[in-house]
Coordinates of N, CA and C in Angstrom, one line a residue:
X1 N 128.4 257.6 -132.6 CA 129.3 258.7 -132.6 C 130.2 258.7 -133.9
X2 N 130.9 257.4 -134.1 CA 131.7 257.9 -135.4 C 130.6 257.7 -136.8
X3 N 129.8 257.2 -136.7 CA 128.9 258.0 -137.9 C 128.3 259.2 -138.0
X4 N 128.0 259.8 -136.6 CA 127.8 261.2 -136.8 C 128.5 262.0 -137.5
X5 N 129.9 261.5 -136.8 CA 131.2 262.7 -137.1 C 131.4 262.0 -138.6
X6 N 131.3 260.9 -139.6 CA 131.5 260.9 -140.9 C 129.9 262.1 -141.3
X7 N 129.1 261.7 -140.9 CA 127.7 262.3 -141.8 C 128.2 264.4 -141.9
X8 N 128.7 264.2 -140.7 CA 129.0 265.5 -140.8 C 130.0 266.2 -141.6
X9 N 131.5 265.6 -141.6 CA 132.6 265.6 -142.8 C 132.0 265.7 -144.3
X10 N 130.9 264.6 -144.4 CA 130.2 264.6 -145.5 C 129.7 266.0 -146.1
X11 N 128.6 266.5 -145.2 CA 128.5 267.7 -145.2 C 129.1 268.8 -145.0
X12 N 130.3 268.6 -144.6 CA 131.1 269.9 -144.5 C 131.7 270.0 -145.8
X13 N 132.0 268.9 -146.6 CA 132.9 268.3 -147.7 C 132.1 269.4 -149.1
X14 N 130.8 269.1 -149.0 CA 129.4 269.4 -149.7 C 129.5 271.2 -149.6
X15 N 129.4 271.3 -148.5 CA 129.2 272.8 -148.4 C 130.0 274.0 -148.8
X16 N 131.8 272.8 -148.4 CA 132.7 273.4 -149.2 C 132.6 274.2 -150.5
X17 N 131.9 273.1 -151.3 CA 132.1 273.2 -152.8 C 130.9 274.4 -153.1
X18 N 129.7 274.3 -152.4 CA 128.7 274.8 -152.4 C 128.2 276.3 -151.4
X19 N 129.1 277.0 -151.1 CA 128.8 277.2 -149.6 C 127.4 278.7 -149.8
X20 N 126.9 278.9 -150.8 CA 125.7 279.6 -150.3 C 124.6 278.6 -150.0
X21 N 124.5 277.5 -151.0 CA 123.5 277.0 -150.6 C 123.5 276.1 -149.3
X22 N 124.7 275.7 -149.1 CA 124.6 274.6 -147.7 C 125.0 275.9 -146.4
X23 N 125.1 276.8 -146.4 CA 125.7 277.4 -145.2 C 124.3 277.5 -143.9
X24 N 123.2 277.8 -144.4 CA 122.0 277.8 -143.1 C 122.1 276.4 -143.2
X25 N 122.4 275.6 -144.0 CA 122.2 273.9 -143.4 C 123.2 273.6 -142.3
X26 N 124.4 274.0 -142.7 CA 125.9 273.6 -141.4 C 125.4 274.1 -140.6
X27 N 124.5 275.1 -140.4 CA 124.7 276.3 -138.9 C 123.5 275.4 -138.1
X28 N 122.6 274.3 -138.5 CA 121.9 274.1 -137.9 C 122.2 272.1 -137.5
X29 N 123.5 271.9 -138.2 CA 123.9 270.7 -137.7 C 124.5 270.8 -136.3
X30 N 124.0 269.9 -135.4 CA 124.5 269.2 -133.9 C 125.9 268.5 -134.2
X31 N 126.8 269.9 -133.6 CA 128.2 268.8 -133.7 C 128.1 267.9 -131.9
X32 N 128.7 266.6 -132.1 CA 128.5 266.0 -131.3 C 130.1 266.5 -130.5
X33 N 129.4 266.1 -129.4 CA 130.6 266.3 -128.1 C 131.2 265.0 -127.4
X34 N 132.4 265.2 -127.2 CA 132.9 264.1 -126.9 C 132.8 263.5 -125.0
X35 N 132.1 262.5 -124.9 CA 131.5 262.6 -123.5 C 132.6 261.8 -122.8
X36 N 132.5 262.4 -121.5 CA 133.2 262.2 -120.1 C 133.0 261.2 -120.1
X37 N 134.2 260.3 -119.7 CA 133.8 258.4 -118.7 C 134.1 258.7 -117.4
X38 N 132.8 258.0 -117.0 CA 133.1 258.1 -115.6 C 132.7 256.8 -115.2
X39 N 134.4 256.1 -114.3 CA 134.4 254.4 -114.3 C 132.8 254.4 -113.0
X40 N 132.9 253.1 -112.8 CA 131.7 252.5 -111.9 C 132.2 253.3 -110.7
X41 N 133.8 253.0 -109.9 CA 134.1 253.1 -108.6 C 133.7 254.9 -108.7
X42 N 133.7 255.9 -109.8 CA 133.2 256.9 -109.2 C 131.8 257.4 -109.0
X43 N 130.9 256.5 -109.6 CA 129.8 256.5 -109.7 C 129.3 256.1 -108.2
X44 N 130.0 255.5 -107.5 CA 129.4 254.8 -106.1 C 129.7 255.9 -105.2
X45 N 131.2 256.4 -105.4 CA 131.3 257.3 -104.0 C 130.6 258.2 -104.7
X46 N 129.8 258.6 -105.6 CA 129.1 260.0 -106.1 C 128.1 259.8 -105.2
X47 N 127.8 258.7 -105.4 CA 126.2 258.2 -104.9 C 126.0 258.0 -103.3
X48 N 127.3 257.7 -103.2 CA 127.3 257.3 -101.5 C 127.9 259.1 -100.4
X49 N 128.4 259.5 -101.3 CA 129.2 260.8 -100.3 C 128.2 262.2 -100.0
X50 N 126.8 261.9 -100.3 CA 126.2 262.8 -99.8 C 126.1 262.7 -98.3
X51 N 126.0 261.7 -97.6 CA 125.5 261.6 -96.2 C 126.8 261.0 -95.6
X52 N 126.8 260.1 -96.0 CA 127.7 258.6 -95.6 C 129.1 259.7 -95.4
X53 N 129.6 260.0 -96.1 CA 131.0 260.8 -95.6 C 131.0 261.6 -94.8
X54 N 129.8 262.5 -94.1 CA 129.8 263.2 -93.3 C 129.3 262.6 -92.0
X55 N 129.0 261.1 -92.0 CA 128.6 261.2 -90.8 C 130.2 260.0 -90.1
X56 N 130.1 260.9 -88.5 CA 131.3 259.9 -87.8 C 131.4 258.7 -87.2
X57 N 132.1 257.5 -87.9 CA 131.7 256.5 -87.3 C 131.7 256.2 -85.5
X58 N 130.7 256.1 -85.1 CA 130.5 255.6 -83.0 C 131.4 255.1 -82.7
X59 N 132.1 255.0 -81.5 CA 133.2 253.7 -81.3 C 132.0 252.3 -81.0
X60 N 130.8 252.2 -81.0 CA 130.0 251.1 -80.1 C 129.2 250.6 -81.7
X61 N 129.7 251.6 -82.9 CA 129.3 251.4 -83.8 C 128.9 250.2 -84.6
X62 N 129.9 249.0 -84.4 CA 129.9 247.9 -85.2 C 128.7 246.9 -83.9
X63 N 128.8 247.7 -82.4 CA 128.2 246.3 -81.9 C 125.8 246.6 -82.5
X64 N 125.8 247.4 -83.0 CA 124.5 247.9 -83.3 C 124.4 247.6 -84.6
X65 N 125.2 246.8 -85.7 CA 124.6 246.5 -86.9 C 124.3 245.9 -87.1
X66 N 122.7 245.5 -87.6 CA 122.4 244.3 -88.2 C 122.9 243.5 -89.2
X67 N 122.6 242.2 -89.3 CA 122.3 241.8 -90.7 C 121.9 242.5 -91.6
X68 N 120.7 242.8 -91.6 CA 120.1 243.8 -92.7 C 120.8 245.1 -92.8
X69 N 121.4 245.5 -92.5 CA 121.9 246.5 -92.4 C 123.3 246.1 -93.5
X70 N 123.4 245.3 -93.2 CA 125.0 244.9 -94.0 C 124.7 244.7 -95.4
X71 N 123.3 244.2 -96.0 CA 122.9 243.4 -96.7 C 122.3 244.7 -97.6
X72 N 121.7 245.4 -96.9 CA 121.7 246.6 -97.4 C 122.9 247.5 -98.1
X73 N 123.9 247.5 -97.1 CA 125.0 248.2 -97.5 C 125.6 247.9 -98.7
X74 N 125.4 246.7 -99.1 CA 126.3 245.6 -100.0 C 125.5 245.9 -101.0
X75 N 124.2 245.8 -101.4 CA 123.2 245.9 -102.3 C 123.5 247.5 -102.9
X76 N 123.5 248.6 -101.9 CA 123.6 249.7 -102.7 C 124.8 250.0 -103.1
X77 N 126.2 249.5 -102.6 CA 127.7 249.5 -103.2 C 127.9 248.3 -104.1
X78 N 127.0 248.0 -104.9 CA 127.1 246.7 -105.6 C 127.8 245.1 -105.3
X79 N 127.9 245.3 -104.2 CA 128.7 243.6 -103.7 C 127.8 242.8 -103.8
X80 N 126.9 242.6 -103.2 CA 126.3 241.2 -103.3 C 124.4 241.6 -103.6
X81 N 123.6 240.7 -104.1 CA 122.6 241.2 -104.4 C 121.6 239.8 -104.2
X82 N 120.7 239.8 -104.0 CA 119.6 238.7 -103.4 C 119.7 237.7 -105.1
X83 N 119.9 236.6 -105.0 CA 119.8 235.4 -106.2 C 118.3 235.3 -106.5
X84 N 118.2 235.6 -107.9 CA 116.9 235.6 -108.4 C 116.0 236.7 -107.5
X85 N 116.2 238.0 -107.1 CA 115.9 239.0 -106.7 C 114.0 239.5 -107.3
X86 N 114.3 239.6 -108.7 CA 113.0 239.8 -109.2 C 112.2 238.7 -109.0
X87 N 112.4 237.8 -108.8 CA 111.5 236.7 -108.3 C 111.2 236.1 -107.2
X88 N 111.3 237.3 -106.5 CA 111.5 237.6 -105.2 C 112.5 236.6 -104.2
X89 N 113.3 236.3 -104.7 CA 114.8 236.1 -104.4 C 114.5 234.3 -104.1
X90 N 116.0 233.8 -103.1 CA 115.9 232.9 -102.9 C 117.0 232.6 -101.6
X91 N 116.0 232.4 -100.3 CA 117.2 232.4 -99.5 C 118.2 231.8 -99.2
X92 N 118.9 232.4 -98.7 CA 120.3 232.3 -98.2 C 121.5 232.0 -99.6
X93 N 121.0 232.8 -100.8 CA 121.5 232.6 -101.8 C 121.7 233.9 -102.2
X94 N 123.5 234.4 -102.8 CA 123.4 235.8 -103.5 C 124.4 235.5 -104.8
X95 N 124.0 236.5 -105.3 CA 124.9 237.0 -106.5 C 126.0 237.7 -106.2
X96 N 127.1 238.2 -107.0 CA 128.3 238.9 -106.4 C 127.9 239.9 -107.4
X97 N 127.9 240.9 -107.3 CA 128.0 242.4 -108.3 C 129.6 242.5 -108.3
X98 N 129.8 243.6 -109.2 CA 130.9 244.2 -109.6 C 132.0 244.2 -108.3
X99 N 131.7 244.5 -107.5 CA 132.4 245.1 -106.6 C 132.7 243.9 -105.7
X100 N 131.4 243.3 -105.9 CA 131.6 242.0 -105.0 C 132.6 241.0 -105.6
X101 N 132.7 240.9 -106.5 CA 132.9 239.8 -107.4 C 134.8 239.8 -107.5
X102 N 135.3 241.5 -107.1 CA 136.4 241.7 -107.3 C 137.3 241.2 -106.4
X103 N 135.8 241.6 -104.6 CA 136.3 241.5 -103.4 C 136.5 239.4 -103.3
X104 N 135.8 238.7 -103.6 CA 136.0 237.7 -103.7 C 136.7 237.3 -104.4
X105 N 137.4 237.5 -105.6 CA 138.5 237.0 -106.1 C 139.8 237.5 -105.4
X106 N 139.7 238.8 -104.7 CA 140.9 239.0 -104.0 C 141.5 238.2 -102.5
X107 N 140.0 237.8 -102.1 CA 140.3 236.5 -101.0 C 141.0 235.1 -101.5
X108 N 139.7 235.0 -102.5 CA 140.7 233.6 -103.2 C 142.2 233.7 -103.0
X109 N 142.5 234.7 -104.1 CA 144.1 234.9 -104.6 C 144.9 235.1 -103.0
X110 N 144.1 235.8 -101.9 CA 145.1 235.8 -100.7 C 145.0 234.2 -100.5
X111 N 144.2 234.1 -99.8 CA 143.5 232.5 -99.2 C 144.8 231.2 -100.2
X112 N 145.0 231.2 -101.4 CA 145.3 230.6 -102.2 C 146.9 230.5 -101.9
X113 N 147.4 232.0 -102.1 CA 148.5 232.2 -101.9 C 149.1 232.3 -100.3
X114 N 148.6 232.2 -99.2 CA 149.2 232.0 -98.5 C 149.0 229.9 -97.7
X115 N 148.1 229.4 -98.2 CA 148.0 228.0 -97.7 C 148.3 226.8 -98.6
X116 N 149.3 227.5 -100.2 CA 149.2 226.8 -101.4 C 150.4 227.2 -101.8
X117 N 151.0 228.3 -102.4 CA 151.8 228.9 -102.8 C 153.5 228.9 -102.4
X118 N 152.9 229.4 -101.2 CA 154.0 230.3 -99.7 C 154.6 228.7 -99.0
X119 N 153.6 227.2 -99.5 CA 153.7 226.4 -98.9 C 154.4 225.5 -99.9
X120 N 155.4 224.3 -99.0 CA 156.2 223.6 -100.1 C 155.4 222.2 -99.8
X121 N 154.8 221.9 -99.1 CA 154.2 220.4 -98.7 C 152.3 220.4 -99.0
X122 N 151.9 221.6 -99.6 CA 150.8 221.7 -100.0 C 150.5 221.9 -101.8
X123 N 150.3 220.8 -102.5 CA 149.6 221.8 -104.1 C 148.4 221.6 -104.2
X124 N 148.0 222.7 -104.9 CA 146.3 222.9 -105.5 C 145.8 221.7 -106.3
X125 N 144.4 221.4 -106.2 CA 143.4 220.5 -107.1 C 142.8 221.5 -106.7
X126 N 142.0 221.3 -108.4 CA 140.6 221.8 -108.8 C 139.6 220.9 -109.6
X127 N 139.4 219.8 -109.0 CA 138.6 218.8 -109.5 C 136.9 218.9 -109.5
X128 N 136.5 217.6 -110.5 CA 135.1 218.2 -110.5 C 134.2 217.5 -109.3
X129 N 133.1 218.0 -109.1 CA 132.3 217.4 -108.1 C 131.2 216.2 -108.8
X130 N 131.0 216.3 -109.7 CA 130.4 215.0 -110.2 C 131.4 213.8 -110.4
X131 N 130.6 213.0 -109.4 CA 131.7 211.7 -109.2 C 131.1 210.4 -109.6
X132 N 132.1 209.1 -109.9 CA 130.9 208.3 -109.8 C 130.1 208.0 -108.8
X133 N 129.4 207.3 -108.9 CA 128.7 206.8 -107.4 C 129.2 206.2 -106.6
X134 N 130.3 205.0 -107.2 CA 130.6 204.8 -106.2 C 132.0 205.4 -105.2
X135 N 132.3 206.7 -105.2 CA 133.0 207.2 -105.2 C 132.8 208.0 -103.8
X136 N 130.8 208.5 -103.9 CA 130.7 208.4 -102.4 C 129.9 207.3 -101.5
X137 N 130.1 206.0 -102.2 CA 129.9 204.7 -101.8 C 131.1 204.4 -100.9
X138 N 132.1 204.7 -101.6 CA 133.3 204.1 -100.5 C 133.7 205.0 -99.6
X139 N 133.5 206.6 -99.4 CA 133.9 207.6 -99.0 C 132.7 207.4 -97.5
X140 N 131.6 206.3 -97.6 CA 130.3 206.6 -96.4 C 129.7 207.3 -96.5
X141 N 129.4 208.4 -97.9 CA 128.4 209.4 -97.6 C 127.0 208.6 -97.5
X142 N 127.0 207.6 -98.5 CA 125.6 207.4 -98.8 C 125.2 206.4 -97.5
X143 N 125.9 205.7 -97.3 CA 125.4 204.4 -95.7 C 125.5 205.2 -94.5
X144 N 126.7 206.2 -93.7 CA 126.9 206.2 -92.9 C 127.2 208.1 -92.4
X145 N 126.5 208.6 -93.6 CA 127.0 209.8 -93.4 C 126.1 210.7 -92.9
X146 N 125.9 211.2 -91.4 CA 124.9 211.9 -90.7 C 125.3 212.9 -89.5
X147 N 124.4 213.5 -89.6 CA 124.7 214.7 -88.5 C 124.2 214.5 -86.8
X148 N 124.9 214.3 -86.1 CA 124.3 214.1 -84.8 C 123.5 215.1 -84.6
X149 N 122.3 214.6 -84.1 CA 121.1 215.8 -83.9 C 120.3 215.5 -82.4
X150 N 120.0 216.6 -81.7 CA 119.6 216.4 -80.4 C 117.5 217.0 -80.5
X151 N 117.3 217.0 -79.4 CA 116.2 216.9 -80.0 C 115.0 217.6 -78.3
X152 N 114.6 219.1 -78.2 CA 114.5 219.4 -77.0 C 112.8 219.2 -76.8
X153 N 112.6 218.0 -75.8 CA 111.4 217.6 -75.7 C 110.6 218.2 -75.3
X154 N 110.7 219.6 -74.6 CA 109.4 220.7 -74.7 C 109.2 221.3 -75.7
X155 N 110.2 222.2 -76.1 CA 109.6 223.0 -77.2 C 109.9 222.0 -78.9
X156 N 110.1 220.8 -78.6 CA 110.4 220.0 -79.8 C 110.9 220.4 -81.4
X157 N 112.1 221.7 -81.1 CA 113.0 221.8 -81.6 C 114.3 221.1 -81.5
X158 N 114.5 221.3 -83.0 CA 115.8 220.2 -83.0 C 117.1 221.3 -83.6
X159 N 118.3 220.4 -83.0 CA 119.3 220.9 -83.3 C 120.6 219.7 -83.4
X160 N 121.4 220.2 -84.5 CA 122.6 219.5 -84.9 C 123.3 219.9 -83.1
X161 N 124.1 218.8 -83.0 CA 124.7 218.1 -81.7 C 126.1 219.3 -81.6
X162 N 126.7 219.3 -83.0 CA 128.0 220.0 -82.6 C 128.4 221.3 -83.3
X163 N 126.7 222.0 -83.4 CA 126.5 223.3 -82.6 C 126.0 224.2 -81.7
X164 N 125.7 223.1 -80.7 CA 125.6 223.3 -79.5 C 126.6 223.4 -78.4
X165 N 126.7 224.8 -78.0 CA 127.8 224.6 -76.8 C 127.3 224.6 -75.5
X166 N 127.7 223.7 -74.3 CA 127.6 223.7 -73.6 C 128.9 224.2 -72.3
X167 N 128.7 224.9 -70.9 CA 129.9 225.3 -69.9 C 129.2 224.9 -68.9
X168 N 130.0 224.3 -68.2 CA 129.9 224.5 -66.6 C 129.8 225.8 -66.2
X169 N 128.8 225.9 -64.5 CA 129.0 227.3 -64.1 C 129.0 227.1 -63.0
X170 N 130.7 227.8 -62.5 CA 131.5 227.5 -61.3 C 131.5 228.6 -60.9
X171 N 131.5 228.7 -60.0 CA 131.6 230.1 -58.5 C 133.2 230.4 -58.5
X172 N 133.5 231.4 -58.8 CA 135.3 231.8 -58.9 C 135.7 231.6 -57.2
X173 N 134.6 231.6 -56.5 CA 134.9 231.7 -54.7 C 135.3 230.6 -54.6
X174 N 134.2 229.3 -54.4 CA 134.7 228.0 -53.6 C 134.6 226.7 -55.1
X175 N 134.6 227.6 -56.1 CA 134.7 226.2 -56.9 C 133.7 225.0 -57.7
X176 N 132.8 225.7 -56.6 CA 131.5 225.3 -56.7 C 130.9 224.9 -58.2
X177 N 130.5 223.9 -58.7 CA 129.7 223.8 -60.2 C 128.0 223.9 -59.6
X178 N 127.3 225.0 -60.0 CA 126.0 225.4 -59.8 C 125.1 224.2 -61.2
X179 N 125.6 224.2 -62.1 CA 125.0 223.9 -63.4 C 125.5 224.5 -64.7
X180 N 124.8 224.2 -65.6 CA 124.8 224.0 -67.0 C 124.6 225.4 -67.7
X181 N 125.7 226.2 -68.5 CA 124.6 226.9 -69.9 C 124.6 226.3 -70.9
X182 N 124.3 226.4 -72.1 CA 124.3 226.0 -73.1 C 123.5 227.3 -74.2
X183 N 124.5 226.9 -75.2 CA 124.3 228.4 -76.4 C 124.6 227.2 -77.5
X184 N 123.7 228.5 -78.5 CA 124.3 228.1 -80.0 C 125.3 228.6 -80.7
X185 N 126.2 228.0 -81.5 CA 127.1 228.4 -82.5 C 127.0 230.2 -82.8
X186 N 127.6 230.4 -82.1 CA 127.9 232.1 -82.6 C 129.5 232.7 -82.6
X187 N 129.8 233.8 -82.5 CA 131.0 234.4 -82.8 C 131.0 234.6 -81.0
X188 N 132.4 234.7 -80.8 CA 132.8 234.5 -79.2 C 131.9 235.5 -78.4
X189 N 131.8 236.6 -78.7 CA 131.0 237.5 -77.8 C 130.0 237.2 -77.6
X190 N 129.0 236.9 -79.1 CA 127.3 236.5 -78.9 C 127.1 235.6 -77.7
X191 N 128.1 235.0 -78.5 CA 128.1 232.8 -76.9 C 128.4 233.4 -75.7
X192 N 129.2 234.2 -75.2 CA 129.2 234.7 -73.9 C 128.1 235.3 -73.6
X193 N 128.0 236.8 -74.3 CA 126.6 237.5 -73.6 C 125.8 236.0 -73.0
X194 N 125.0 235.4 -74.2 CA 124.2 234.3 -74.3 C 124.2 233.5 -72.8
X195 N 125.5 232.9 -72.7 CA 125.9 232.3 -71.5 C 125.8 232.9 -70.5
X196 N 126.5 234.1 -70.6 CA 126.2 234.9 -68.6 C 124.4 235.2 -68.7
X197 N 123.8 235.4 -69.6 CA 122.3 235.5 -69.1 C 121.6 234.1 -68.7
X198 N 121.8 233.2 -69.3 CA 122.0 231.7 -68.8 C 122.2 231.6 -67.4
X199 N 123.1 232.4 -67.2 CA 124.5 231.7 -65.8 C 123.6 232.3 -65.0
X200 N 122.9 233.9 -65.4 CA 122.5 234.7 -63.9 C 121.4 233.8 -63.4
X201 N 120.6 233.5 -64.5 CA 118.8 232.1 -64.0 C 119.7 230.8 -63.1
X202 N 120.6 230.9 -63.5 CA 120.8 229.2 -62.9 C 121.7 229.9 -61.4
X203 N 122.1 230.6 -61.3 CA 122.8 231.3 -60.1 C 121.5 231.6 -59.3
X204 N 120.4 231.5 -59.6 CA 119.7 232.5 -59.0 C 118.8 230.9 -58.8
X205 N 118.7 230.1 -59.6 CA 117.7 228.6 -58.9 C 118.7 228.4 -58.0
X206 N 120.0 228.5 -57.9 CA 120.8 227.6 -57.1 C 120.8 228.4 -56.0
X207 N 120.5 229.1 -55.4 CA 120.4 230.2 -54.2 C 121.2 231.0 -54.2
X208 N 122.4 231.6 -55.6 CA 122.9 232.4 -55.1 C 122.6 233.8 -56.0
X209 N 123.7 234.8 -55.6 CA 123.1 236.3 -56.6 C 123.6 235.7 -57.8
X210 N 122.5 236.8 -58.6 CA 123.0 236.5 -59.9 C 124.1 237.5 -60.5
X211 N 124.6 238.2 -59.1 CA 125.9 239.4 -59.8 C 127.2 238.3 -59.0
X212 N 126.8 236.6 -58.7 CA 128.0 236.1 -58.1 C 129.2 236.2 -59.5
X213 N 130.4 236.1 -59.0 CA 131.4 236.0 -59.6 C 131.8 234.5 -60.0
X214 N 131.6 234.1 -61.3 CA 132.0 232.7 -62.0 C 133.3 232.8 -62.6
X215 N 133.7 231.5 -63.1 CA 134.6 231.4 -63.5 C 134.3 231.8 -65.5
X216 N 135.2 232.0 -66.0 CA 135.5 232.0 -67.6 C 134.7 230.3 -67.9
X217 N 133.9 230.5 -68.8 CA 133.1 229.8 -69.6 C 134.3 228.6 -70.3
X218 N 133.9 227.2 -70.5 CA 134.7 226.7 -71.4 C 134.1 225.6 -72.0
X219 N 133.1 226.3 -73.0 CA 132.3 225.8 -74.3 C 133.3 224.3 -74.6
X220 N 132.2 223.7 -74.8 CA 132.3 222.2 -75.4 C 131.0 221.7 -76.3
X221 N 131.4 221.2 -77.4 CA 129.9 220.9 -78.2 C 129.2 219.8 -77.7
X222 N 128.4 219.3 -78.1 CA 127.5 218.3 -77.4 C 127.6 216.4 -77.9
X223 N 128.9 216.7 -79.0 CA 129.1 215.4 -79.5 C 130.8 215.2 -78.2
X224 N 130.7 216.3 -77.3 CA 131.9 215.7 -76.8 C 131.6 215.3 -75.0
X225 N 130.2 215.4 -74.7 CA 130.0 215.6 -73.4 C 129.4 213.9 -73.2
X226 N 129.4 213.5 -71.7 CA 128.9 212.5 -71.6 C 127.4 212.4 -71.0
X227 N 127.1 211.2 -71.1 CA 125.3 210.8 -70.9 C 125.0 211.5 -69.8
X228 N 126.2 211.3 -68.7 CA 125.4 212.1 -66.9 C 125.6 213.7 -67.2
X229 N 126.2 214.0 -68.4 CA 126.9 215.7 -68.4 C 125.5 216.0 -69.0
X230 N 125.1 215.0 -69.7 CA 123.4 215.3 -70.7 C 122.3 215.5 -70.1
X231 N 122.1 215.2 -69.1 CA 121.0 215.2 -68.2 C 121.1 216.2 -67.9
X232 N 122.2 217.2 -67.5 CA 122.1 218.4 -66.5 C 122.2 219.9 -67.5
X233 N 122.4 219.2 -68.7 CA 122.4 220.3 -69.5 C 121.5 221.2 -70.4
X234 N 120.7 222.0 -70.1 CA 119.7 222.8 -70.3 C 119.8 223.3 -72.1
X235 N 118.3 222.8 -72.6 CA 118.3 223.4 -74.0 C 118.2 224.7 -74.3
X236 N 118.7 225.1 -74.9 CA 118.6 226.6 -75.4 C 117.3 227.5 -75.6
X237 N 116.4 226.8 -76.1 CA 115.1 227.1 -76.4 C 114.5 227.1 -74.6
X238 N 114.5 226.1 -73.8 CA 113.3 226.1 -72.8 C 114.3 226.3 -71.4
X239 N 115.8 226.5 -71.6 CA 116.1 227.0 -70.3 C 116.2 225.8 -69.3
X240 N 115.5 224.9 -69.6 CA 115.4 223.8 -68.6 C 116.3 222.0 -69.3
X241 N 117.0 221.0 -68.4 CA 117.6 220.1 -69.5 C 116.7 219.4 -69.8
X242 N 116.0 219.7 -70.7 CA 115.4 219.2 -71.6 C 115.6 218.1 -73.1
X243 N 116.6 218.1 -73.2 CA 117.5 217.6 -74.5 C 117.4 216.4 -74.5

């Protein structure tokens, strides 16, 4: 751009002095135009407001979205993008895009500022993670450092101990404990659904309906239950205590 506009002064400069002979030459110089910026953030609602603004969000809307759906959403608003993507990625690993990259430093700086800042008995380190050795020698990672893991002898799936939840299932009538559910680590709703469809099969071996009225679930992980609570507690995979 600013060499155009000298090449052209040049020539105007020329034509001045000369102007029969340069005047069909000016008339066929491209004066350049000075181009519109248009930042990133309007580039996305350009891109995104043909459909997406017109349509109304559901009220049941958020319980129907996938993963993929999210992952998608994030990919075309530039937040997050698959790690090593052209090489056909690498899971459970992403990149932060523009958008993403902003949205995570704005957590930091909250996250930071209210458990660091706001606080008089807490300050920040930001130390390195290469340590010496024996640094996780004395800390037990390398002798003693492991994850309780359970282990379900039919379908011979394994699973870490304390993300598994397990509830009693009590009859809200007489008090009754029928038996065991057990779910995996999820966000409070998933573990419920999970558990009343659990509750209705074991309501229904134990002789009663499976529309009986139980009590409220009260999840406990599996590093906190005892040996006789183990036996009666059915693995997630086969439905049966199998663990």
């Amino acid at each position: 751009m600013h060499l155009n506009g000298v090449y052209i002064a040049l020539v105007g400069a020329v034509s001045s002095s000369f102007p029969r002979n340069m005047l069909a030459f000016r008339s066929i110089l491209p004066i350049p135009q000075r181009s519109k910026t248009i930042s990133y953030y309007s580039l996305t609602r350009m891109a995104s407001s043909g459909t997406e603004s017109q349509t109304k969000p559901e009220e049941d809307a958020y319980d129907k979205v996938t993963m993929e759906d999210i992952v998608s959403l994030c990919k075309r608003r530039g937040f997050i993008f698959p790690s090593s993507e052209i090489y056909n990625g690498f899971a459970g690993f992403y990149d932060y895009g523009p958008l993403g990259s902003e949205l995570k430093k704005n957590v930091k700086d909250t996250w930071w500022r209210h458990f660091v800042t706001r606080r008089e008995d807490i300050v920040g380190l930001d130390s390195s993670i290469i340590h010496n050795p024996k640094t996780w020698e004395s800390s037990g990672h390398l002798d003693g450092f492991s994850d309780p893991m359970v282990d379900c002898k039919q379908t011979k799936l394994r699973y870490r101990a304390d993300q598994l939840f397990a509830s009693p299932v009590i009859l809200k009538e007489s008090g009754e404990s029928v038996g065991w559910v057990c779910v995996q680590e999820a966000n409070d709703a998933d573990m419920v659904k999970a558990a009343k469809k659990q509750a209705s099969k074991t309501l229904k071996a134990a002789g009663h309906s499976k529309k009986a009225e139980i009590e409220a679930f009260s999840f406990r992980d599996l590093t906190t239950v005892s040996e006789e609570e183990m036996q009666s507690i059915p693995s997630p995979a086969s439905g049966e205590p199998t663990l």
